Coordinates of C-alpha atoms in Angstrom, one line a residue:
X1 CA -8.4 -7.4 -11.9
X2 CA -8.3 -3.6 -12.8
X3 CA -11.7 -2.1 -13.6
X4 CA -11.7 -0.2 -16.9
X5 CA -12.1 3.2 -15.2
X6 CA -9.8 2.7 -12.1
X7 CA -6.6 4.6 -11.7
X8 CA -6.2 3.9 -7.9
X9 CA -2.9 2.8 -6.5
X10 CA -3.9 -0.9 -7.0
X11 CA -1.9 -3.9 -8.0
X12 CA -2.9 -7.2 -9.6
X13 CA -0.4 -9.9 -8.6
X14 CA -0.5 -13.7 -8.8
X15 CA 0.1 -14.2 -5.1
X16 CA 0.4 -12.1 -1.9
X17 CA 2.4 -12.9 1.2
X18 CA -0.4 -12.0 3.5
X19 CA 1.4 -12.9 6.7
X20 CA 4.3 -10.5 5.8
X21 CA 1.8 -7.8 4.7
X22 CA -0.2 -8.1 7.8
X23 CA 2.9 -8.0 10.0
X24 CA 4.0 -4.8 8.3
X25 CA 0.6 -3.2 8.7
X26 CA 0.6 -4.0 12.4
X27 CA 4.2 -2.6 12.7
X28 CA 3.3 0.7 10.9
X29 CA 0.1 1.2 12.9
X30 CA 2.1 0.9 16.2
X31 CA 4.8 3.3 14.8
X32 CA 2.4 6.0 13.6
X33 CA 0.3 5.8 16.8
X34 CA 3.5 6.3 18.8
X35 CA 4.6 9.2 16.6
X36 CA 1.2 10.9 16.7
X37 CA 0.6 10.2 20.4
X38 CA -3.1 9.9 19.5
X39 CA -5.0 9.0 22.7
X40 CA -8.4 8.2 21.3
X41 CA -9.6 6.5 18.1
X42 CA -13.2 7.2 16.9
X43 CA -13.2 5.4 13.5
X44 CA -11.2 2.9 11.4
X45 CA -11.6 2.4 7.7
X46 CA -10.2 -0.4 5.5
X47 CA -10.2 0.7 1.9
X48 CA -10.1 1.4 -1.0
X49 CA -9.3 -1.4 -3.4
X50 CA -10.6 -4.7 -2.2
X51 CA -9.5 -5.2 1.5
X52 CA -12.3 -7.8 1.7
X53 CA -9.9 -10.1 -0.1
X54 CA -7.7 -10.1 3.1
X55 CA -8.5 -12.8 5.6
X56 CA -10.5 -11.8 8.7
X57 CA -7.5 -12.7 10.8
X58 CA -5.4 -10.0 9.2
X59 CA -8.1 -7.4 9.8
X60 CA -8.3 -8.6 13.4
X61 CA -4.6 -8.3 13.9
X62 CA -4.6 -4.7 12.7
X63 CA -7.5 -3.8 14.9
X64 CA -5.8 -5.4 17.9
X65 CA -2.7 -3.3 17.3
X66 CA -4.8 -0.1 17.1
X67 CA -6.6 -1.0 20.3
X68 CA -3.2 -1.7 22.0
X69 CA -1.8 1.7 21.0
X70 CA -4.7 4.0 21.8
X71 CA -8.2 4.0 23.4
X72 CA -10.6 2.5 20.8
X73 CA -14.1 3.8 21.6
X74 CA -16.7 1.0 22.1
X75 CA -18.9 2.9 19.6
X76 CA -16.1 3.5 17.1
X77 CA -17.1 2.9 13.5
X78 CA -15.0 0.1 11.9
X79 CA -15.8 0.1 8.2
X80 CA -14.5 -2.2 5.5
X81 CA -15.0 -1.9 1.7
X82 CA -16.0 -5.0 -0.2
X83 CA -16.7 -6.1 -3.7
X84 CA -19.8 -8.4 -4.2
X85 CA -17.7 -11.4 -5.1
X86 CA -15.7 -11.2 -1.8
X87 CA -18.7 -11.4 0.5
X88 CA -19.2 -15.0 1.3
X89 CA -21.2 -15.7 4.5
X90 CA -18.2 -17.2 6.1
X91 CA -15.9 -14.3 5.3
X92 CA -18.5 -11.7 6.4
X93 CA -19.0 -13.6 9.7
X94 CA -15.2 -13.5 10.1
X95 CA -15.1 -9.8 9.6
X96 CA -17.9 -9.2 12.1
X97 CA -16.1 -11.4 14.6
X98 CA -13.0 -9.3 14.1
X99 CA -15.0 -6.2 15.2
X100 CA -15.9 -4.8 11.7
X101 CA -19.3 -3.1 12.2
X102 CA -20.0 -1.4 8.9
X103 CA -19.5 -2.5 5.3
X104 CA -19.4 -0.5 2.0
X105 CA -20.2 -2.5 -1.1
X106 CA -18.9 -1.6 -4.5
X107 CA -22.1 -2.3 -6.4
X108 CA -21.5 0.5 -9.0
X109 CA -24.4 -0.5 -11.2
X110 CA -27.4 -2.9 -11.2
X111 CA -27.2 -3.4 -15.0
X112 CA -25.1 -6.2 -16.4
X113 CA -24.2 -4.3 -19.6
X114 CA -23.0 -1.3 -17.5
X115 CA -21.0 -3.6 -15.2
X116 CA -19.3 -5.1 -18.2
X117 CA -18.5 -1.6 -19.6
X118 CA -16.9 -0.7 -16.2
X119 CA -14.9 -3.9 -16.2
X120 CA -16.5 -5.2 -13.0
X121 CA -16.3 -8.9 -12.4
X122 CA -19.7 -9.3 -10.6
X123 CA -23.2 -9.5 -12.1
X124 CA -26.4 -7.6 -11.1
X125 CA -27.6 -10.8 -9.4
X126 CA -24.4 -11.2 -7.5
X127 CA -24.6 -7.6 -6.3
X128 CA -28.2 -8.1 -5.1
X129 CA -27.2 -11.2 -3.2
X130 CA -24.1 -9.5 -1.7
X131 CA -26.1 -6.6 -0.4
X132 CA -28.7 -8.8 1.2
X133 CA -26.1 -11.0 2.8
X134 CA -24.3 -8.0 4.2
X135 CA -27.5 -6.5 5.5
X136 CA -28.2 -9.7 7.4
X137 CA -25.0 -9.3 9.4
X138 CA -24.7 -5.5 9.5
X139 CA -28.3 -4.3 9.5
X140 CA -28.5 -0.5 9.3
X141 CA -24.8 -0.2 8.7
X142 CA -24.5 -1.2 5.0
X143 CA -23.6 1.3 2.3
X144 CA -23.6 0.9 -1.4
X145 CA -21.6 2.8 -4.1
X146 CA -23.1 3.6 -7.5
X147 CA -21.6 5.3 -10.5
X148 CA -23.4 7.5 -13.0
X149 CA -22.4 9.3 -16.2
X150 CA -21.3 6.2 -18.1
X151 CA -20.6 6.5 -21.9
X152 CA -24.0 6.0 -23.6
X153 CA -26.0 6.0 -20.3
X154 CA -29.3 7.7 -20.6
X155 CA -31.1 9.7 -17.9
X156 CA -33.9 7.1 -17.9
X157 CA -31.5 4.2 -17.4
X158 CA -29.9 6.0 -14.5
X159 CA -33.2 6.7 -12.9
X160 CA -34.3 3.1 -13.3
X161 CA -31.1 1.9 -11.7
X162 CA -31.4 4.3 -8.8
X163 CA -35.0 3.2 -8.2
X164 CA -33.8 -0.5 -8.1
X165 CA -31.1 0.5 -5.7
X166 CA -33.5 2.4 -3.4
X167 CA -35.6 -0.8 -3.1
X168 CA -32.4 -2.8 -2.2
X169 CA -30.3 -0.4 -0.1
X170 CA -29.9 0.1 3.6
X171 CA -29.5 3.7 5.0
X172 CA -26.4 5.0 3.1
X173 CA -25.7 5.5 -0.6
X174 CA -22.6 7.1 -2.3
X175 CA -23.1 8.4 -5.8
X176 CA -20.0 9.1 -8.0
X177 CA -19.9 10.7 -11.4
X178 CA -17.6 8.6 -13.6
X179 CA -14.3 10.4 -14.2
X180 CA -12.4 9.3 -17.3
X181 CA -8.9 9.1 -16.0
X182 CA -5.6 9.0 -17.9
X183 CA -3.9 5.6 -18.1
X184 CA -7.1 3.6 -17.9
X185 CA -8.7 1.3 -20.4
X186 CA -11.8 3.5 -20.5
X187 CA -9.9 6.6 -21.6
X188 CA -8.5 4.8 -24.6
X189 CA -11.9 3.8 -25.7
X190 CA -13.3 7.3 -25.2
X191 CA -10.4 9.1 -26.9
X192 CA -10.4 6.5 -29.7
X193 CA -14.0 7.3 -30.5
X194 CA -15.3 3.8 -29.5
X195 CA -17.4 5.3 -26.6
X196 CA -19.2 8.6 -26.5
X197 CA -18.6 11.3 -23.8
X198 CA -21.8 12.2 -22.0
X199 CA -22.9 15.8 -22.4
X200 CA -22.4 18.1 -19.4
X201 CA -26.0 19.0 -19.2
X202 CA -27.0 15.4 -19.1
X203 CA -24.5 14.7 -16.2
X204 CA -25.9 17.7 -14.3
X205 CA -29.5 16.4 -14.8
X206 CA -28.5 13.0 -13.6
X207 CA -27.0 14.4 -10.5
X208 CA -29.8 16.7 -9.6
X209 CA -32.4 14.1 -10.3
X210 CA -30.6 11.6 -8.1
X211 CA -30.4 14.2 -5.3
X212 CA -34.1 14.9 -5.5
X213 CA -35.0 11.2 -5.5
X214 CA -32.9 10.4 -2.5
X215 CA -34.1 13.3 -0.5
X216 CA -37.7 12.3 -1.3
X217 CA -36.8 8.8 0.0
X218 CA -35.8 10.3 3.4
X219 CA -32.0 10.6 2.8
X220 CA -30.0 13.5 4.1
X221 CA -27.7 14.9 1.4
X222 CA -24.9 15.4 3.9
X223 CA -21.9 15.6 1.4
X224 CA -21.5 16.2 -2.3
X225 CA -21.6 12.5 -3.1
X226 CA -23.0 10.9 0.1
X227 CA -26.5 10.4 1.4
X228 CA -27.7 8.9 4.6
X229 CA -31.0 8.4 6.5
X230 CA -31.8 7.4 10.1
X231 CA -28.5 8.9 11.3
X232 CA -26.3 6.5 9.3
X233 CA -23.7 9.1 8.3
X234 CA -20.2 7.8 7.9
X235 CA -18.2 8.9 11.0
X236 CA -14.9 8.2 9.3
X237 CA -15.5 10.1 6.2
X238 CA -16.8 13.1 8.2
X239 CA -13.5 13.2 10.0
X240 CA -11.7 14.0 6.7
X241 CA -14.3 16.7 5.7
X242 CA -14.0 18.2 9.2
X243 CA -10.2 18.3 8.9
X244 CA -9.7 16.2 12.0
X245 CA -6.4 14.3 12.6
X246 CA -6.1 11.0 10.7
X247 CA -3.4 8.4 10.1
X248 CA -3.6 6.8 6.6
X249 CA -1.7 6.5 3.3
X250 CA -2.1 10.3 3.0
X251 CA -2.4 11.4 6.6
X252 CA -2.8 14.6 8.5
X253 CA -1.6 14.7 12.1
X254 CA 0.8 16.4 14.6
X255 CA 3.8 14.2 15.3
X256 CA 4.0 15.0 19.0
X257 CA 5.9 11.8 19.6
X258 CA 9.0 13.1 17.9
X259 CA 8.8 16.7 19.2
X260 CA 6.6 18.1 16.4
X261 CA 4.0 20.8 17.2
X262 CA 2.6 21.5 13.7
X263 CA 0.1 19.6 11.6
X264 CA 1.9 17.6 8.8
X265 CA 0.8 16.0 5.6
X266 CA 2.3 12.5 5.3
X267 CA 2.4 10.3 2.3
X268 CA 3.3 6.7 2.5
X269 CA 5.3 4.8 -0.1
X270 CA 2.9 3.6 -2.8
X271 CA 4.4 0.4 -4.2
X272 CA 3.6 -2.5 -1.7
X273 CA 6.9 -4.4 -1.9
X274 CA 9.0 -1.2 -1.5
X275 CA 6.8 -0.1 1.3
X276 CA 7.3 -3.5 3.1
X277 CA 11.1 -3.2 2.7
X278 CA 11.0 0.3 4.2
X279 CA 8.7 -0.9 7.0
X280 CA 11.1 -3.7 7.9
X281 CA 14.2 -1.4 7.9
X282 CA 12.7 1.9 9.3
X283 CA 9.5 0.9 11.1
X284 CA 7.3 2.9 8.8
X285 CA 6.9 3.6 5.1
X286 CA 6.5 7.4 5.2
X287 CA 7.9 8.6 1.8
X288 CA 7.2 12.3 2.2
X289 CA 6.2 14.6 5.0
X290 CA 5.4 18.3 4.8
X291 CA 4.6 20.8 7.6
X292 CA 1.5 22.6 6.6
X293 CA 1.5 26.4 6.8
X294 CA -1.5 28.1 8.5
X295 CA -2.7 29.2 5.1
X296 CA -2.5 25.6 3.7
X297 CA -4.4 24.3 6.7
X298 CA -7.2 26.8 6.2
X299 CA -7.4 26.0 2.5
X300 CA -8.0 22.4 3.4
X301 CA -10.5 23.2 6.0
X302 CA -12.4 25.3 3.5
X303 CA -12.2 23.0 0.5
X304 CA -13.2 19.9 2.5
X305 CA -15.7 21.5 4.8
X306 CA -17.7 23.1 2.0
X307 CA -18.3 19.6 0.6
X308 CA -20.8 19.0 3.5
X309 CA -24.2 20.3 4.3
X310 CA -22.9 21.7 7.6
X311 CA -20.1 23.6 5.9
X312 CA -17.3 25.1 7.9
X313 CA -18.6 26.1 11.3
X314 CA -17.2 29.0 13.3
X315 CA -15.9 26.6 16.0
X316 CA -14.0 24.5 13.5
X317 CA -12.5 27.6 11.8
X318 CA -11.4 29.1 15.2
X319 CA -9.6 25.8 15.9
X320 CA -7.3 26.5 13.0
X321 CA -7.5 30.3 12.9
X322 CA -8.0 31.8 16.4
X323 CA -7.1 35.3 15.3
X324 CA -8.8 35.6 12.0
X325 CA -12.6 34.9 12.0
X326 CA -14.7 33.7 9.1
X327 CA -16.4 37.1 9.0
X328 CA -13.1 38.8 8.7
X329 CA -12.2 36.7 5.7
X330 CA -15.5 36.2 3.9
X331 CA -17.8 38.9 5.4
X332 CA -16.2 41.7 3.4
X333 CA -17.3 42.8 0.0
X334 CA -15.9 40.5 -2.7
X335 CA -16.4 37.1 -4.2
X336 CA -18.3 35.7 -1.2
X337 CA -20.8 38.5 -1.2
X338 CA -21.5 37.9 -4.9
X339 CA -21.9 34.1 -4.3
X340 CA -24.4 34.9 -1.5
X341 CA -26.4 37.2 -3.7
X342 CA -26.6 34.5 -6.3
X343 CA -28.0 32.1 -3.7
X344 CA -25.0 29.6 -3.8
X345 CA -23.4 30.4 -0.5
X346 CA -24.4 31.2 3.1
X347 CA -22.4 33.0 5.8
X348 CA -24.2 33.4 9.1
X349 CA -23.7 33.7 12.8
X350 CA -25.7 30.7 13.8
X351 CA -28.6 30.2 16.2
X352 CA -30.1 27.6 18.5
X353 CA -30.8 25.4 15.5
X354 CA -27.4 25.8 13.7
X355 CA -23.8 26.5 14.7
X356 CA -23.5 28.9 11.8
X357 CA -20.5 29.4 9.6
X358 CA -20.0 29.3 5.8
X359 CA -21.7 26.6 3.7
X360 CA -23.1 26.0 0.3
X361 CA -26.8 26.0 -0.5
X362 CA -28.0 23.0 -2.4
X363 CA -27.5 24.8 -5.8
X364 CA -24.0 25.8 -4.8
X365 CA -23.0 22.3 -3.7
X366 CA -23.3 21.0 -7.2
X367 CA -21.0 23.9 -8.4
X368 CA -18.4 23.7 -5.6
X369 CA -15.4 23.0 -7.9
X370 CA -16.3 26.2 -9.8
X371 CA -16.8 28.3 -6.6
X372 CA -13.7 27.3 -4.7
X373 CA -11.1 29.2 -6.7
X374 CA -12.7 32.5 -5.9
X375 CA -13.1 31.6 -2.3
X376 CA -9.5 30.5 -2.0
X377 CA -8.3 33.7 -3.6
X378 CA -10.2 35.7 -1.1
X379 CA -8.7 33.6 1.7
X380 CA -5.2 34.1 0.4
X381 CA -5.7 37.9 0.3

């Protein structure tokens, strides 16, 4: 079923040939590992959509293929996304036996009326039961997703839901402001006047209130939408924000195996049946590949890195820009100086407590989308 707000690349079909799909996943994993010549894997992520509908055997086969093509660290994070209704004890035990060691549960809300508005199939009671069941098998490694800014949602209702979630959750929470996307059932209701659009000031208040509540509860606000305590940060998601190499539907890696020496952006074919046909004929379903220019790479490093509390460190910047330092780009008078004066941005050399670099202060993190255009213009100059 499609949720009312979801515009992901997701398909609702009466039946899936899981054996064929699994075989194609295994084949593509082997092909892309060979092309990238990646030697070491630090994290694996199954998502989005609902990969928990797959059988544990399919997940195990993919993991075996990865381990056969590169060194898989014993401490590697292997995370799988799940919806509450696909978390039976038997299925969860199967995933754990397959070497999954972290689960992210799409709770989204702990209010039945809000779940109905979002088009979710589960109830509040089912969400609670799923979280407890997952925590029993993956203690300390269970994350929950919540959505705020629903049409008609009040600040008090959001605070109440977050308090309930804090009493239920483990050590990781992801908070997402609802985006009304074109082509969804929700946008038709909003544009048709059936549902109200939340005021921007209310959305900002919801976000800041949630951040304060979670920090008070011992969570580190380590990324715009992500909070962790007791060191339970998501290794896999950090690899994106730190601009490391990754193989996925939209990947970034250097194809050493075919003679490449530059980082590429690779996009796999979206539609599953077409992707499977390409897999069977070519060995992979790469639809588009683009060699990223030095400027494009630095733009990604900046835009992604500033989402985190650590920002873009000098060391990471030098990896992509050995001849042009952060100070050379952002230490001059211009947009960056003004953002620093306003208390939104920090550029420092680091010390024994911090590696230094450029990062957003708490106030700037909430305004990142508004700050980035000026920063990117300064980088381009």
